[in-house]
Amino acid sequence: MPLPLSILDLATVGDGETVREGLEASVGLAQRAEEWGFRRIWYAEHHNMRAVASSATSVLIAHVAANTERIALGSGGVMLPNHSPLVIAEQFGTLATLHPGRIELGLGRAPGTDQTTVAALRRDHTAADRFPQDVQELQAFLSDESLVPGVHAYPGRGTNVPITILGSSLYGARVAAALGLPYGFASHFAPDALEQAVALYRKEFRPSAQLGQPRVLAAVNVVAADSADEAAKALHAVQRDRVKRFLSRGGHDLTDEEAEILLEAPAGQQIRSMTRYTAAGTPDVVVKYLEDFARRADADELIVTFPVVDRSAWMRSVELLVEQVRPAVV
């Protein structure tokens, strides 16, 4: 496995787990990942999702950072239109001050939730249109030059927290290229425009103070198991779980039986297509898939996420990958 690997941890809360238990599992993963030599772990901002505990992304990063020593930690990502650039600069400037050299800031343009929750967030519906300008304003707050006369981020000013643009479309690719920033593609759940977006980013990239040449991170799901049969069962459980998450409505959680039926319906097929880029199987099969995927994505780094539902199988999936690719993650 020639490329470096990082981890995207969705901070999931499994069936029968409390939120605290889910968060403790994320801390445990970060500690093990640090021992194994992974470069970074990122956490994503989601809202109104019972099974995802990373909504207060900067708070989670602070907690994990306090319980680890070296591994880089960041957002994958913060949904910038949900916030003011100044607030994010203050939050991540605080983190960078407390944990120098370890904090990274991935920025996305989507709301990270449904439209009802968007209203509850008091999100300005036009904020996404200002995304490029807000990224530049945030960059300035984290440097020594503010674009808002008389206003500076304290903490934040001078921390120069590295920024990555995250996306799943040509829009994000163009923004990352124009600003000379790394580009992370969310191919683990939005695969359709991967190759086109990466090609556009590389073609239009303009060097910046942060980055001299294009850098692409591509996300991919990993379901590794000791046998092919176990991996197939785990992958099916992942697909069923996603149907339950996305199609449950009005406070009614779908049963496993209901989700099985919906898996074959058009809505279920659409959800299954979201995980097109999934390396599933025994460790050798998984590594071969990742190598092929990296070439297809023209990626400089892979960021892997482990969607396995069962908690013990989840950690085993990570362990099996590490046993196969340990030299590549260091």
mmCIF file of C-alpha atoms in Angstrom:
data_model
loop_
_atom_site.group_PDB
_atom_site.id
_atom_site.type_symbol
_atom_site.label_atom_id
_atom_site.label_comp_id
_atom_site.label_asym_id
_atom_site.label_seq_id
_atom_site.Cartn_x
_atom_site.Cartn_y
_atom_site.Cartn_z
ATOM 1 C CA MET A 1 0.000 0.000 0.000
ATOM 2 C CA PRO A 2 2.091 2.964 -1.212
ATOM 3 C CA LEU A 3 -0.119 5.852 -0.114
ATOM 4 C CA PRO A 4 -0.435 7.215 3.425
ATOM 5 C CA LEU A 5 -3.713 6.526 5.194
ATOM 6 C CA SER A 6 -5.748 8.681 7.535
ATOM 7 C CA ILE A 7 -9.061 8.022 9.266
ATOM 8 C CA LEU A 8 -12.458 9.690 9.094
ATOM 9 C CA ASP A 9 -14.298 8.750 12.288
ATOM 10 C CA LEU A 10 -18.032 9.457 12.121
ATOM 11 C CA ALA A 11 -18.249 9.078 15.919
ATOM 12 C CA THR A 12 -21.147 6.675 15.585
ATOM 13 C CA VAL A 13 -23.392 5.597 18.434
ATOM 14 C CA GLY A 14 -24.386 1.983 17.942
ATOM 15 C CA ASP A 15 -27.691 0.354 18.783
ATOM 16 C CA GLY A 16 -27.809 -0.186 22.524
ATOM 17 C CA GLU A 17 -24.972 2.270 23.168
ATOM 18 C CA THR A 18 -25.188 5.578 24.989
ATOM 19 C CA VAL A 19 -23.704 8.679 23.387
ATOM 20 C CA ARG A 20 -20.960 8.620 26.005
ATOM 21 C CA GLU A 21 -20.065 5.046 25.061
ATOM 22 C CA GLY A 22 -19.902 6.020 21.395
ATOM 23 C CA LEU A 23 -17.607 8.934 22.181
ATOM 24 C CA GLU A 24 -15.417 6.743 24.374
ATOM 25 C CA ALA A 25 -15.053 4.368 21.427
ATOM 26 C CA SER A 26 -13.872 7.289 19.286
ATOM 27 C CA VAL A 27 -11.249 8.203 21.882
ATOM 28 C CA GLY A 28 -10.113 4.584 21.985
ATOM 29 C CA LEU A 29 -9.809 4.484 18.205
ATOM 30 C CA ALA A 30 -7.726 7.673 18.191
ATOM 31 C CA GLN A 31 -5.394 6.285 20.820
ATOM 32 C CA ARG A 32 -4.905 3.041 18.902
ATOM 33 C CA ALA A 33 -4.520 4.921 15.610
ATOM 34 C CA GLU A 34 -1.785 7.032 17.181
ATOM 35 C CA GLU A 35 0.044 3.888 18.296
ATOM 36 C CA TRP A 36 -0.304 2.394 14.817
ATOM 37 C CA GLY A 37 1.072 5.498 13.104
ATOM 38 C CA PHE A 38 -1.937 6.898 11.256
ATOM 39 C CA ARG A 39 -1.309 10.461 10.131
ATOM 40 C CA ARG A 40 -4.609 12.028 11.156
ATOM 41 C CA ILE A 41 -8.186 11.534 12.256
ATOM 42 C CA TRP A 42 -10.956 13.847 11.152
ATOM 43 C CA TYR A 43 -14.483 14.255 12.527
ATOM 44 C CA ALA A 44 -17.479 15.507 10.547
ATOM 45 C CA GLU A 45 -20.168 18.005 11.496
ATOM 46 C CA HIS A 46 -23.610 16.406 11.267
ATOM 47 C CA HIS A 47 -26.846 17.478 12.938
ATOM 48 C CA ASN A 48 -30.065 15.763 13.972
ATOM 49 C CA MET A 49 -28.649 12.270 13.441
ATOM 50 C CA ARG A 50 -29.188 10.045 16.469
ATOM 51 C CA ALA A 51 -26.348 7.704 15.535
ATOM 52 C CA VAL A 52 -23.693 10.385 14.918
ATOM 53 C CA ALA A 53 -22.109 12.163 17.891
ATOM 54 C CA SER A 54 -19.779 14.634 16.140
ATOM 55 C CA SER A 55 -22.165 17.599 15.799
ATOM 56 C CA ALA A 56 -20.062 19.789 18.123
ATOM 57 C CA THR A 57 -16.970 19.018 16.070
ATOM 58 C CA SER A 58 -14.486 21.355 17.746
ATOM 59 C CA VAL A 59 -15.527 20.124 21.206
ATOM 60 C CA LEU A 60 -14.963 16.504 20.185
ATOM 61 C CA ILE A 61 -11.568 17.365 18.681
ATOM 62 C CA ALA A 62 -10.582 19.078 21.944
ATOM 63 C CA HIS A 63 -11.528 16.011 23.969
ATOM 64 C CA VAL A 64 -9.679 13.588 21.706
ATOM 65 C CA ALA A 65 -6.637 15.876 21.591
ATOM 66 C CA ALA A 66 -6.514 15.923 25.395
ATOM 67 C CA ASN A 67 -6.468 12.122 25.403
ATOM 68 C CA THR A 68 -3.792 11.659 22.705
ATOM 69 C CA GLU A 69 -0.308 13.033 22.184
ATOM 70 C CA ARG A 70 0.823 13.197 18.563
ATOM 71 C CA ILE A 71 -1.797 12.343 15.971
ATOM 72 C CA ALA A 72 -3.162 15.241 13.912
ATOM 73 C CA LEU A 73 -6.843 15.959 14.500
ATOM 74 C CA GLY A 74 -9.256 17.965 12.444
ATOM 75 C CA SER A 75 -12.645 18.474 10.917
ATOM 76 C CA GLY A 76 -13.809 16.497 7.944
ATOM 77 C CA GLY A 77 -15.434 18.834 7.967
ATOM 78 C CA VAL A 78 -16.867 21.918 9.572
ATOM 79 C CA MET A 79 -19.811 23.097 7.484
ATOM 80 C CA LEU A 80 -18.740 26.714 7.209
ATOM 81 C CA PRO A 81 -22.089 28.235 6.122
ATOM 82 C CA ASN A 82 -23.497 27.104 9.488
ATOM 83 C CA HIS A 83 -21.061 29.430 11.291
ATOM 84 C CA SER A 84 -19.348 32.780 11.095
ATOM 85 C CA PRO A 85 -15.703 32.621 9.978
ATOM 86 C CA LEU A 86 -14.689 34.522 13.122
ATOM 87 C CA VAL A 87 -16.228 31.922 15.452
ATOM 88 C CA ILE A 88 -14.517 29.048 13.636
ATOM 89 C CA ALA A 89 -11.216 30.934 13.701
ATOM 90 C CA GLU A 90 -11.577 31.407 17.459
ATOM 91 C CA GLN A 91 -12.501 27.757 18.047
ATOM 92 C CA PHE A 92 -9.735 26.261 15.944
ATOM 93 C CA GLY A 93 -7.284 28.938 17.009
ATOM 94 C CA THR A 94 -7.926 27.887 20.596
ATOM 95 C CA LEU A 95 -7.362 24.247 19.668
ATOM 96 C CA ALA A 96 -4.156 25.067 17.791
ATOM 97 C CA THR A 97 -2.865 27.094 20.721
ATOM 98 C CA LEU A 98 -3.515 24.261 23.158
ATOM 99 C CA HIS A 99 -2.248 21.544 20.792
ATOM 100 C CA PRO A 100 0.308 23.188 18.482
ATOM 101 C CA GLY A 101 1.020 21.472 15.187
ATOM 102 C CA ARG A 102 -1.807 18.959 15.581
ATOM 103 C CA ILE A 103 -4.970 20.786 14.485
ATOM 104 C CA GLU A 104 -6.378 20.865 10.942
ATOM 105 C CA LEU A 105 -9.483 22.470 9.493
ATOM 106 C CA GLY A 106 -11.485 20.831 6.728
ATOM 107 C CA LEU A 107 -14.308 22.998 5.413
ATOM 108 C CA GLY A 108 -17.488 21.994 3.633
ATOM 109 C CA ARG A 109 -20.283 23.984 2.018
ATOM 110 C CA ALA A 110 -23.292 21.705 2.641
ATOM 111 C CA PRO A 111 -25.449 22.062 5.771
ATOM 112 C CA GLY A 112 -24.742 18.546 7.029
ATOM 113 C CA THR A 113 -28.403 17.935 7.782
ATOM 114 C CA ASP A 114 -32.000 18.201 6.540
ATOM 115 C CA GLN A 115 -33.861 21.415 5.749
ATOM 116 C CA THR A 116 -35.894 21.467 8.974
ATOM 117 C CA THR A 117 -32.699 21.274 10.990
ATOM 118 C CA VAL A 118 -31.164 23.972 8.816
ATOM 119 C CA ALA A 119 -33.900 26.294 10.056
ATOM 120 C CA ALA A 120 -33.239 25.243 13.651
ATOM 121 C CA LEU A 121 -29.558 26.118 13.151
ATOM 122 C CA ARG A 122 -30.659 29.659 12.212
ATOM 123 C CA ARG A 123 -28.625 29.173 9.056
ATOM 124 C CA ASP A 124 -28.739 31.957 6.494
ATOM 125 C CA HIS A 125 -30.008 30.250 3.336
ATOM 126 C CA THR A 126 -27.735 32.453 1.214
ATOM 127 C CA ALA A 127 -24.583 31.649 3.216
ATOM 128 C CA ALA A 128 -23.468 28.870 0.882
ATOM 129 C CA ASP A 129 -23.203 31.418 -1.919
ATOM 130 C CA ARG A 130 -20.506 33.236 0.069
ATOM 131 C CA PHE A 131 -18.439 30.102 0.731
ATOM 132 C CA PRO A 132 -15.275 31.145 -1.180
ATOM 133 C CA GLN A 133 -15.289 34.586 0.422
ATOM 134 C CA ASP A 134 -15.941 33.105 3.877
ATOM 135 C CA VAL A 135 -13.023 30.704 3.441
ATOM 136 C CA GLN A 136 -10.748 33.637 2.608
ATOM 137 C CA GLU A 137 -12.059 35.611 5.574
ATOM 138 C CA LEU A 138 -11.379 32.627 7.835
ATOM 139 C CA GLN A 139 -7.880 32.197 6.404
ATOM 140 C CA ALA A 140 -7.148 35.818 7.142
ATOM 141 C CA PHE A 141 -8.401 35.537 10.736
ATOM 142 C CA LEU A 142 -6.004 32.606 11.242
ATOM 143 C CA SER A 143 -3.090 34.564 9.766
ATOM 144 C CA ASP A 144 -1.800 37.999 10.730
ATOM 145 C CA GLU A 145 -4.041 39.874 8.303
ATOM 146 C CA SER A 146 -7.763 40.366 8.861
ATOM 147 C CA LEU A 147 -10.139 41.150 5.995
ATOM 148 C CA VAL A 148 -12.502 42.803 8.485
ATOM 149 C CA PRO A 149 -10.952 46.103 9.566
ATOM 150 C CA GLY A 150 -10.408 46.284 13.303
ATOM 151 C CA VAL A 151 -11.488 42.685 13.964
ATOM 152 C CA HIS A 152 -9.087 39.859 14.866
ATOM 153 C CA ALA A 153 -9.500 36.329 16.161
ATOM 154 C CA TYR A 154 -8.194 35.916 19.701
ATOM 155 C CA PRO A 155 -7.180 33.094 19.967
ATOM 156 C CA GLY A 156 -6.601 32.323 16.317
ATOM 157 C CA ARG A 157 -4.537 35.154 14.934
ATOM 158 C CA GLY A 158 -1.177 33.902 13.712
ATOM 159 C CA THR A 159 -1.939 30.207 14.247
ATOM 160 C CA ASN A 160 -2.159 29.513 10.498
ATOM 161 C CA VAL A 161 -4.244 26.380 11.003
ATOM 162 C CA PRO A 162 -3.973 24.449 7.704
ATOM 163 C CA ILE A 163 -7.220 24.388 5.709
ATOM 164 C CA THR A 164 -8.565 21.727 3.339
ATOM 165 C CA ILE A 165 -11.604 22.210 1.120
ATOM 166 C CA LEU A 166 -13.980 19.258 1.215
ATOM 167 C CA GLY A 167 -16.599 18.485 -1.374
ATOM 168 C CA SER A 168 -18.375 16.068 -3.646
ATOM 169 C CA SER A 169 -18.839 18.230 -6.733
ATOM 170 C CA LEU A 170 -17.025 20.368 -9.256
ATOM 171 C CA TYR A 171 -17.828 23.451 -7.194
ATOM 172 C CA GLY A 172 -15.607 22.439 -4.295
ATOM 173 C CA ALA A 173 -12.862 21.400 -6.693
ATOM 174 C CA ARG A 174 -12.864 24.857 -8.293
ATOM 175 C CA VAL A 175 -12.782 26.625 -4.919
ATOM 176 C CA ALA A 176 -9.882 24.490 -3.685
ATOM 177 C CA ALA A 177 -7.966 25.021 -6.928
ATOM 178 C CA ALA A 178 -8.539 28.786 -7.005
ATOM 179 C CA LEU A 179 -7.432 29.223 -3.380
ATOM 180 C CA GLY A 180 -4.495 26.839 -3.658
ATOM 181 C CA LEU A 181 -5.714 24.518 -0.911
ATOM 182 C CA PRO A 182 -5.811 20.718 -0.542
ATOM 183 C CA TYR A 183 -8.990 19.068 -1.790
ATOM 184 C CA GLY A 184 -10.745 16.223 -0.005
ATOM 185 C CA PHE A 185 -13.412 14.358 -1.976
ATOM 186 C CA ALA A 186 -16.286 12.721 -0.071
ATOM 187 C CA SER A 187 -16.302 9.589 -2.224
ATOM 188 C CA HIS A 188 -17.257 7.437 0.773
ATOM 189 C CA PHE A 189 -20.868 8.607 0.417
ATOM 190 C CA ALA A 190 -21.086 10.785 -2.729
ATOM 191 C CA PRO A 191 -19.092 8.966 -5.397
ATOM 192 C CA ASP A 192 -20.488 10.216 -8.678
ATOM 193 C CA ALA A 193 -18.178 13.135 -9.575
ATOM 194 C CA LEU A 194 -14.932 11.808 -8.096
ATOM 195 C CA GLU A 195 -12.744 11.485 -11.182
ATOM 196 C CA GLN A 196 -14.098 14.563 -12.922
ATOM 197 C CA ALA A 197 -13.696 16.763 -9.836
ATOM 198 C CA VAL A 198 -10.149 15.618 -9.113
ATOM 199 C CA ALA A 199 -9.101 16.162 -12.731
ATOM 200 C CA LEU A 200 -10.584 19.663 -12.684
ATOM 201 C CA TYR A 201 -8.868 20.482 -9.396
ATOM 202 C CA ARG A 202 -5.476 19.377 -10.665
ATOM 203 C CA LYS A 203 -5.930 21.265 -13.942
ATOM 204 C CA GLU A 204 -7.006 24.567 -12.355
ATOM 205 C CA PHE A 205 -4.817 24.519 -9.213
ATOM 206 C CA ARG A 206 -2.985 27.726 -8.419
ATOM 207 C CA PRO A 207 -0.156 27.629 -5.822
ATOM 208 C CA SER A 208 -0.674 29.488 -2.556
ATOM 209 C CA ALA A 209 1.251 30.329 0.593
ATOM 210 C CA GLN A 210 -0.094 27.126 2.169
ATOM 211 C CA LEU A 211 0.385 24.734 -0.747
ATOM 212 C CA GLY A 212 2.725 24.712 -3.718
ATOM 213 C CA GLN A 213 1.195 21.860 -5.701
ATOM 214 C CA PRO A 214 -2.154 20.041 -5.784
ATOM 215 C CA ARG A 215 -2.946 17.597 -2.998
ATOM 216 C CA VAL A 216 -5.938 15.258 -3.147
ATOM 217 C CA LEU A 217 -7.412 13.216 -0.335
ATOM 218 C CA ALA A 218 -10.073 10.702 -1.342
ATOM 219 C CA ALA A 219 -12.388 9.018 1.158
ATOM 220 C CA VAL A 220 -13.277 5.332 0.974
ATOM 221 C CA ASN A 221 -15.170 2.870 3.187
ATOM 222 C CA VAL A 222 -13.388 -0.167 4.625
ATOM 223 C CA VAL A 223 -15.119 -3.344 5.810
ATOM 224 C CA ALA A 224 -12.349 -5.810 6.626
ATOM 225 C CA ALA A 225 -12.965 -9.174 8.283
ATOM 226 C CA ASP A 226 -11.191 -12.467 8.933
ATOM 227 C CA SER A 227 -13.202 -14.202 6.207
ATOM 228 C CA ALA A 228 -14.993 -13.189 3.036
ATOM 229 C CA ASP A 229 -18.274 -14.445 4.475
ATOM 230 C CA GLU A 230 -17.920 -12.311 7.602
ATOM 231 C CA ALA A 231 -17.088 -9.277 5.477
ATOM 232 C CA ALA A 232 -20.143 -9.844 3.259
ATOM 233 C CA LYS A 233 -22.407 -10.092 6.305
ATOM 234 C CA ALA A 234 -20.872 -6.963 7.836
ATOM 235 C CA LEU A 235 -21.318 -5.017 4.595
ATOM 236 C CA HIS A 236 -24.955 -6.062 4.376
ATOM 237 C CA ALA A 237 -25.455 -4.881 7.963
ATOM 238 C CA VAL A 238 -23.888 -1.534 7.029
ATOM 239 C CA GLN A 239 -26.290 -1.117 4.116
ATOM 240 C CA ARG A 240 -29.287 -2.058 6.258
ATOM 241 C CA ASP A 241 -28.191 0.366 8.964
ATOM 242 C CA ARG A 242 -27.927 3.210 6.455
ATOM 243 C CA VAL A 243 -31.413 2.520 5.170
ATOM 244 C CA LYS A 244 -32.669 2.713 8.756
ATOM 245 C CA ARG A 245 -30.862 6.007 9.335
ATOM 246 C CA PHE A 246 -31.935 7.719 6.132
ATOM 247 C CA LEU A 247 -35.475 6.419 5.734
ATOM 248 C CA SER A 248 -36.781 6.436 9.315
ATOM 249 C CA ARG A 249 -39.350 9.198 9.661
ATOM 250 C CA GLY A 250 -41.418 10.951 12.312
ATOM 251 C CA GLY A 251 -39.653 9.428 15.297
ATOM 252 C CA HIS A 252 -40.294 5.878 14.082
ATOM 253 C CA ASP A 253 -37.111 3.843 13.685
ATOM 254 C CA LEU A 254 -37.359 1.178 11.020
ATOM 255 C CA THR A 255 -36.974 -2.406 12.178
ATOM 256 C CA ASP A 256 -34.363 -4.653 10.596
ATOM 257 C CA GLU A 257 -37.156 -6.459 8.749
ATOM 258 C CA GLU A 258 -38.548 -3.209 7.325
ATOM 259 C CA ALA A 259 -35.070 -2.074 6.320
ATOM 260 C CA GLU A 260 -34.442 -5.385 4.524
ATOM 261 C CA ILE A 261 -37.518 -4.818 2.398
ATOM 262 C CA LEU A 262 -36.528 -1.243 1.607
ATOM 263 C CA LEU A 263 -33.007 -2.292 0.626
ATOM 264 C CA GLU A 264 -34.431 -3.649 -2.624
ATOM 265 C CA ALA A 265 -36.715 -0.660 -3.236
ATOM 266 C CA PRO A 266 -35.540 2.312 -5.341
ATOM 267 C CA ALA A 267 -34.827 4.393 -2.226
ATOM 268 C CA GLY A 268 -32.759 1.587 -0.754
ATOM 269 C CA GLN A 269 -30.885 1.072 -4.002
ATOM 270 C CA GLN A 270 -30.023 4.767 -4.059
ATOM 271 C CA ILE A 271 -28.646 4.588 -0.524
ATOM 272 C CA ARG A 272 -26.622 1.504 -1.423
ATOM 273 C CA SER A 273 -25.160 3.340 -4.409
ATOM 274 C CA MET A 274 -23.793 5.991 -2.041
ATOM 275 C CA THR A 275 -21.271 3.446 -0.736
ATOM 276 C CA ARG A 276 -20.032 2.446 -4.187
ATOM 277 C CA TYR A 277 -16.447 2.943 -3.081
ATOM 278 C CA THR A 278 -16.183 0.337 -0.346
ATOM 279 C CA ALA A 279 -13.285 -2.043 0.201
ATOM 280 C CA ALA A 280 -14.904 -5.151 1.660
ATOM 281 C CA GLY A 281 -13.339 -8.542 2.289
ATOM 282 C CA THR A 282 -10.301 -10.124 3.841
ATOM 283 C CA PRO A 283 -7.306 -7.809 4.408
ATOM 284 C CA ASP A 284 -5.534 -8.752 1.177
ATOM 285 C CA VAL A 285 -8.678 -8.064 -0.839
ATOM 286 C CA VAL A 286 -9.190 -4.758 0.955
ATOM 287 C CA VAL A 287 -5.639 -3.579 0.292
ATOM 288 C CA LYS A 288 -5.845 -4.502 -3.389
ATOM 289 C CA TYR A 289 -9.100 -2.534 -3.630
ATOM 290 C CA LEU A 290 -7.521 0.496 -1.930
ATOM 291 C CA GLU A 291 -4.560 0.427 -4.305
ATOM 292 C CA ASP A 292 -6.866 0.309 -7.320
ATOM 293 C CA PHE A 293 -9.104 3.014 -5.852
ATOM 294 C CA ALA A 294 -6.144 5.321 -5.177
ATOM 295 C CA ARG A 295 -5.106 5.093 -8.827
ATOM 296 C CA ARG A 296 -8.655 5.667 -10.030
ATOM 297 C CA ALA A 297 -9.065 8.664 -7.727
ATOM 298 C CA ASP A 298 -5.602 10.056 -8.584
ATOM 299 C CA ALA A 299 -5.213 10.589 -4.842
ATOM 300 C CA ASP A 300 -2.156 11.623 -2.840
ATOM 301 C CA GLU A 301 -3.669 10.213 0.342
ATOM 302 C CA LEU A 302 -6.613 8.029 1.277
ATOM 303 C CA ILE A 303 -8.830 8.801 4.209
ATOM 304 C CA VAL A 304 -10.625 5.653 5.283
ATOM 305 C CA THR A 305 -13.796 5.293 7.291
ATOM 306 C CA PHE A 306 -14.989 2.129 8.999
ATOM 307 C CA PRO A 307 -18.801 1.886 8.827
ATOM 308 C CA VAL A 308 -19.082 -1.583 10.428
ATOM 309 C CA VAL A 309 -22.075 -1.611 12.764
ATOM 310 C CA ASP A 310 -21.021 -4.142 15.410
ATOM 311 C CA ARG A 311 -18.555 -2.426 17.742
ATOM 312 C CA SER A 312 -16.126 -5.329 18.205
ATOM 313 C CA ALA A 313 -16.164 -6.056 14.456
ATOM 314 C CA TRP A 314 -15.605 -2.321 13.861
ATOM 315 C CA MET A 315 -12.345 -2.338 15.781
ATOM 316 C CA ARG A 316 -11.357 -5.667 14.265
ATOM 317 C CA SER A 317 -11.815 -4.131 10.828
ATOM 318 C CA VAL A 318 -9.292 -1.431 11.721
ATOM 319 C CA GLU A 319 -6.859 -3.934 13.213
ATOM 320 C CA LEU A 320 -6.925 -6.142 10.131
ATOM 321 C CA LEU A 321 -6.177 -3.219 7.832
ATOM 322 C CA VAL A 322 -3.313 -2.078 10.036
ATOM 323 C CA GLU A 323 -1.769 -5.546 10.106
ATOM 324 C CA GLN A 324 -1.679 -5.471 6.307
ATOM 325 C CA VAL A 325 -0.535 -1.882 5.672
ATOM 326 C CA ARG A 326 1.354 -0.752 8.772
ATOM 327 C CA PRO A 327 4.363 0.598 6.810
ATOM 328 C CA ALA A 328 2.072 2.821 4.722
ATOM 329 C CA VAL A 329 0.413 4.626 7.608
ATOM 330 C CA VAL A 330 3.627 5.799 9.227
#
